[in-house]
Amino acid sequence: MKQIPREFKGVGLYRPLPVALRFTVWPFAIAYAVALYYYINSTGMAAIHTAPPHQHLNELNETISGATTNNSIDGEEVVVEEEGLLEAIVNNGVDTFDFLVLLSLPGIALVQVLCWLGGHWSSTFFVLFNCIKVSDPKSASLVKVTPQSHKGPTALCPLERKIRPETETTYWFVYQKRKYFCNVNADKSVTYTKLDFPKNKEFGFYKAADGVADLAAAHSKWGQNKFDVPHPTFLELLQEQALAPFFVFQMFCVLLWSLDDYWYYSLMTLVLLVMFESTVVKTRQINMKVLRDMNDMTRPKKPVNVYRDNKWQLVRSETLVPGEIVSLPRLKTASPAPCDVLLLHGSCVVDEAMLTGESTPQLKESIDSRGDEEKLSIGSDRDKLHIVFAGTTILQSTPDTEARLKAPDHGVIGYVLRTGFYTSQGKLLRTILYTSERATADSAESICFILLLLCAAVSAATYVFIQGLKDETRGRYKLVVRCALIVASAVPPELPTELSLAVNASLQALRQIGVFCTEPFRIPFAGKLDTCCFDKTGTLTENNLVLNGVTGLSGQTVIPADSDDLPGETLFAIAGCHALVIHDGSVSGDPMETAALNAINWSFTIGNTASSRKTRFGYKLHILRRFPFVAELKRMSTVVSLDHCRETTLFVTAKGAPETMREFFATVPADYDDNFNHFSRQGMRVIALGYKYLPSSVSFAEIQSFTRSDTETDLIFGGFLVFHSVLKADSLPTIDALRRSSHNCIMITGDNMLTGCHVAKSLHITTKPALLFYNEGAQGTWKSVDEKNIVESQGGKEIDEIVKTHDLCITGEGLEFMMQRWKAGEVKKAITSTRVWARVSPQNKELIVAKLKSYGQTTLMCGDGTNDVGALKQAHVGVALLGATARTPGQAAAAAPQKKAPPAKKEPLFKRKNAPRPVPQPKTAQRKPQPTIANSLEAMLQQEEDSNIIKLGDASVASPFTSKSNSTRNIAGIVKHGRCALVTMQQIYTILALNCLIQAYSLSVINLEGVRMADSQATIAGILLAMCFLFVSQSKPAEELSKQRPPHGVFSAPIMLSIAGQFAIHLVSLVFVFESAKQTSPVPTPHVETFRPTLVNSAIFLISVAMQVTTFAVNYKGTPFMQSIFDNKRLLFTLGATGGWTMVLAAQLIPEMNEYFELVPFPPLFALMLMGVLAANFVGTLLWDRLIRRLFGQTA
């Protein structure tokens, strides 16, 4: 039984076969030999090969010469042009069976090439054709890795080995920049393990660490601490693009058109393809350059101090290995961490915005207080407080003056946990480089769409082939080419190009409004949205809360924060229980905590010291120990010392959600619930305060050994902080616009249910009275906000009735309660009917979005902080608001300056030993000049680079979409552009489908009658088609969101019925013109393989161009999802000019123009009939499409 890492679905060992034994070689060698044998011994060729050489040459010359003949039809001479050598042989010297035998040779070659390309496109095909599977690593040289869904493509990796005489051979392979070992067990079974790191040891192990003993072995195992972002050359990437499936197919189509003598058309198509692929290649090069620049900007610019050989040494960060002891100083310029480091001594403040999107600086503390037997869990929120992740910026570094090791650069001391691509920053880069979780252009729908067209084309090609074989005068060579063209026409080679143009247009437009997207093909999902989820604080409401005061100490009376009536203990709890830090001389941290500190007229200064600005009191408070806020716990606490009148008092301060803090109070006031519920119903944010005194004999060492359970018990109730949250100006208009456009809007917040319901009502998220779910009784209880209406739950059976008159509000714990006790169907009804989710943890947020997705809803999640990352990634459209990130903590503090406390004349008794030192203001880094553009192609692409590339700071790994604005005003813009992109893609599908069906008919039935198009005609038609597609893809979205929603896919009833009806009208028009032209033409069309101007050819060309114009004009959706066709001036002008040009040619107003485009003169009555059919065709398809839209409730 093979054991593999959980990120893999399967792993297999393979050995390449010798070239001669590969299935891409020997079966085809046999097939070639058999085909040649039958061909040489066939009846037709046997006579040629058995004749004497001179007779053979004479007959061959006569055959070739006979290819040029003169034929007379009704007295008019028709010249059939000379054929090629191969065609002459096929048409004159070989019967049908011999022709099929000869045809098998290029057929075998084509299959062989496809098999070879299949091995290039797919690792599965490569091992199938070229390798043999083995079970022993000793005989293997390749490893086939199949990852889990959305984790990247299947890949073949070389199996490396290191032979050691004294030990067993070590086998490993590298997949997506990560190393995996292949281990052979005693029972000959094979297991695969990841490269292990010292990241789950006991804390005692880390505290006793003093470096790595064998550096050479460590470097051999873990490699260098760097990111090897690939930098392929332009030609290498172009070669890769040239072997892509669609490009190969496009080139095959170009070859077929050239074999059919359409040289100009083929050359034009080839040039356009090469230009587009060159653009793609250059864009990929720019993307990789951005990744390398990101790597350079997030790597230390200077050597780092590392403890090696019992002394500190300056080394390059690339040489660091796990297990080493390093120093992380605060440099004059912002310094990124070189790897994932566990803090052993000291503390620091870091900016993790690049990794998490969290704009608030984070405090990292050492593991000094953790028990030696506790184990590190790198994924837990609690242990993340001790880890500085690679790429995060170190804003402040406070060394421990009493640490066992002291670095010469006065940095904090840390233990290297992970390096290179195994770090958090490495994971971000790997996600960008390899992860295939890119919402592609509905690949399943595209495949089904193409297969449907392919069925029609194969039927047409089969008909042509059978009829062509019956006609002895028809050339077999051109018959094969024509059948191949018919099948190729069913797969629009320009499909990926057109879809990319449509999405890139929306991508550039979004960037102009400050929205950046790292996964472009998620944009159409914004047009399919069913449910829009919003975080509350910082997303719908302002981060900057206003402290109304303190309540709960004397009923529901609110005591102003700066009142002298406020008890001292409550005052000290406000001043001491927070996670604020000093960065560049300014206070940074949670805006709520900053607002509370300002409201009580206290200041926070260097040394984790808070002091009253009312100098007559002389209070000075020192934070000795912090237990930071954890979302799952919903609380935090600190240990502080208070200096006043030369006396020092120690006590614990704590705060958190009222319902969470209740169990930690020694005595709970009788009106506790009534008080905080009263203010929560008014939309206030309520925080419970607690405190307790500590004996003065407690030492600093004992304080550092405290755990949460030591501090957060037997607390004394200190009152409720009541904050007023201000709605953002754009929140209500955004929610109203989304609701009017048929979207279901819900709020997911960590706040109290009553607070959430009040804000939801203010924003029209709820429009009916709210019912709140409580985990009471066997199945739960529903209560109104005022608790006057109480409904006992029946396991969810009551939901269908109560949602008719009420909106639902459920907590995260309530959801878990339902999932445990209710049936799955009732849980689904509850989740899809809930408008407000309150008191949810980050895991609950992610679960809610995942459940909505599993119920078939297309979801959007909008949030602004670390707690939203899971939900943002889970949603189809995750939008991170990072407007606050662009503002540095220093700038934020400058916007709200605080008075600094006077310097203390005397050190407090319990001064923290690792108090921060003053940090000099960093110098502003000068922006590096942009590199000179090397060539004209790069200059041409510069605008595209500026529009499409996500630069460092523009977006985070938190979500596919990032808004630089800190409000929700761009959400409506994302939905508008999503709808526009979705509809544009649907109309591209529709237009391509109609064109392909018409072309398949034209190439089959009509071409059997000898109708062809001139090379110049095909070229001008191709140019007009490309221009129309370009202008369709550049359409702008409508100004307002409409109530009507676009169809989710191309296989919706209105689109399919519209395509069927339009094709029928086009087909009738085409057949009518064709038959009329045949009857009118004085000269029947001969069975020739080259173009000759005739009445039939001329008429078919004009109606074909007119049908293309009609297809674009009729199927352009316009309002209510995008600008109308009259506002799309370029498309309107192109279609109008082309339509007018077609009518001018049909009316023969400019005979010289008709002659230039190789059109014959039309009889007057035929010209009138042709113009009438062109007009009727346009009117008929337009009326049919509008009728279908009206029947399905769509406005035109």
Short mmCIF file of C-alpha atoms in Angstrom, two decimals, residues 35-60 63 85-86 89-90 93-94 98 101-102 105:
data_model
loop_
_atom_site.label_atom_id
_atom_site.label_comp_id
_atom_site.label_asym_id
_atom_site.label_seq_id
_atom_site.Cartn_x
_atom_site.Cartn_y
_atom_site.Cartn_z
CA ALA A 35 0.39 1.09 -46.17
CA LEU A 36 3.35 1.30 -48.56
CA TYR A 37 3.06 -2.41 -49.35
CA TYR A 38 -0.61 -2.14 -50.30
CA TYR A 39 0.00 1.08 -52.17
CA ILE A 40 2.86 -0.34 -54.26
CA ASN A 41 0.95 -3.54 -54.97
CA SER A 42 -2.39 -1.89 -55.67
CA THR A 43 -4.01 -2.22 -59.12
CA GLY A 44 -3.51 1.34 -60.27
CA MET A 45 0.06 1.80 -59.10
CA ALA A 46 1.17 -1.72 -60.08
CA ALA A 47 0.82 -0.82 -63.75
CA ILE A 48 2.93 2.27 -63.24
CA HIS A 49 5.64 0.53 -61.22
CA THR A 50 5.86 -2.59 -63.42
CA ALA A 51 6.13 -0.68 -66.70
CA PRO A 52 9.59 0.01 -68.19
CA PRO A 53 11.17 3.18 -66.89
CA HIS A 54 10.81 5.11 -70.16
CA GLN A 55 7.15 4.10 -70.47
CA HIS A 56 6.56 5.01 -66.81
CA LEU A 57 8.04 8.48 -67.34
CA ASN A 58 6.10 9.05 -70.56
CA GLU A 59 2.79 8.06 -68.93
CA LEU A 60 3.55 10.21 -65.92
CA THR A 63 -0.77 12.43 -66.85
CA LEU A 85 2.03 16.49 -59.24
CA LEU A 86 0.42 14.71 -56.29
CA ILE A 89 -1.52 11.33 -59.83
CA VAL A 90 -4.44 11.04 -57.44
CA GLY A 93 -3.85 7.40 -62.13
CA VAL A 94 -5.45 5.90 -59.03
CA ASP A 98 -5.81 3.14 -54.27
CA VAL A 101 -4.52 3.54 -49.43
CA LEU A 102 -2.54 6.63 -50.43
CA LEU A 105 0.01 7.60 -45.34
#
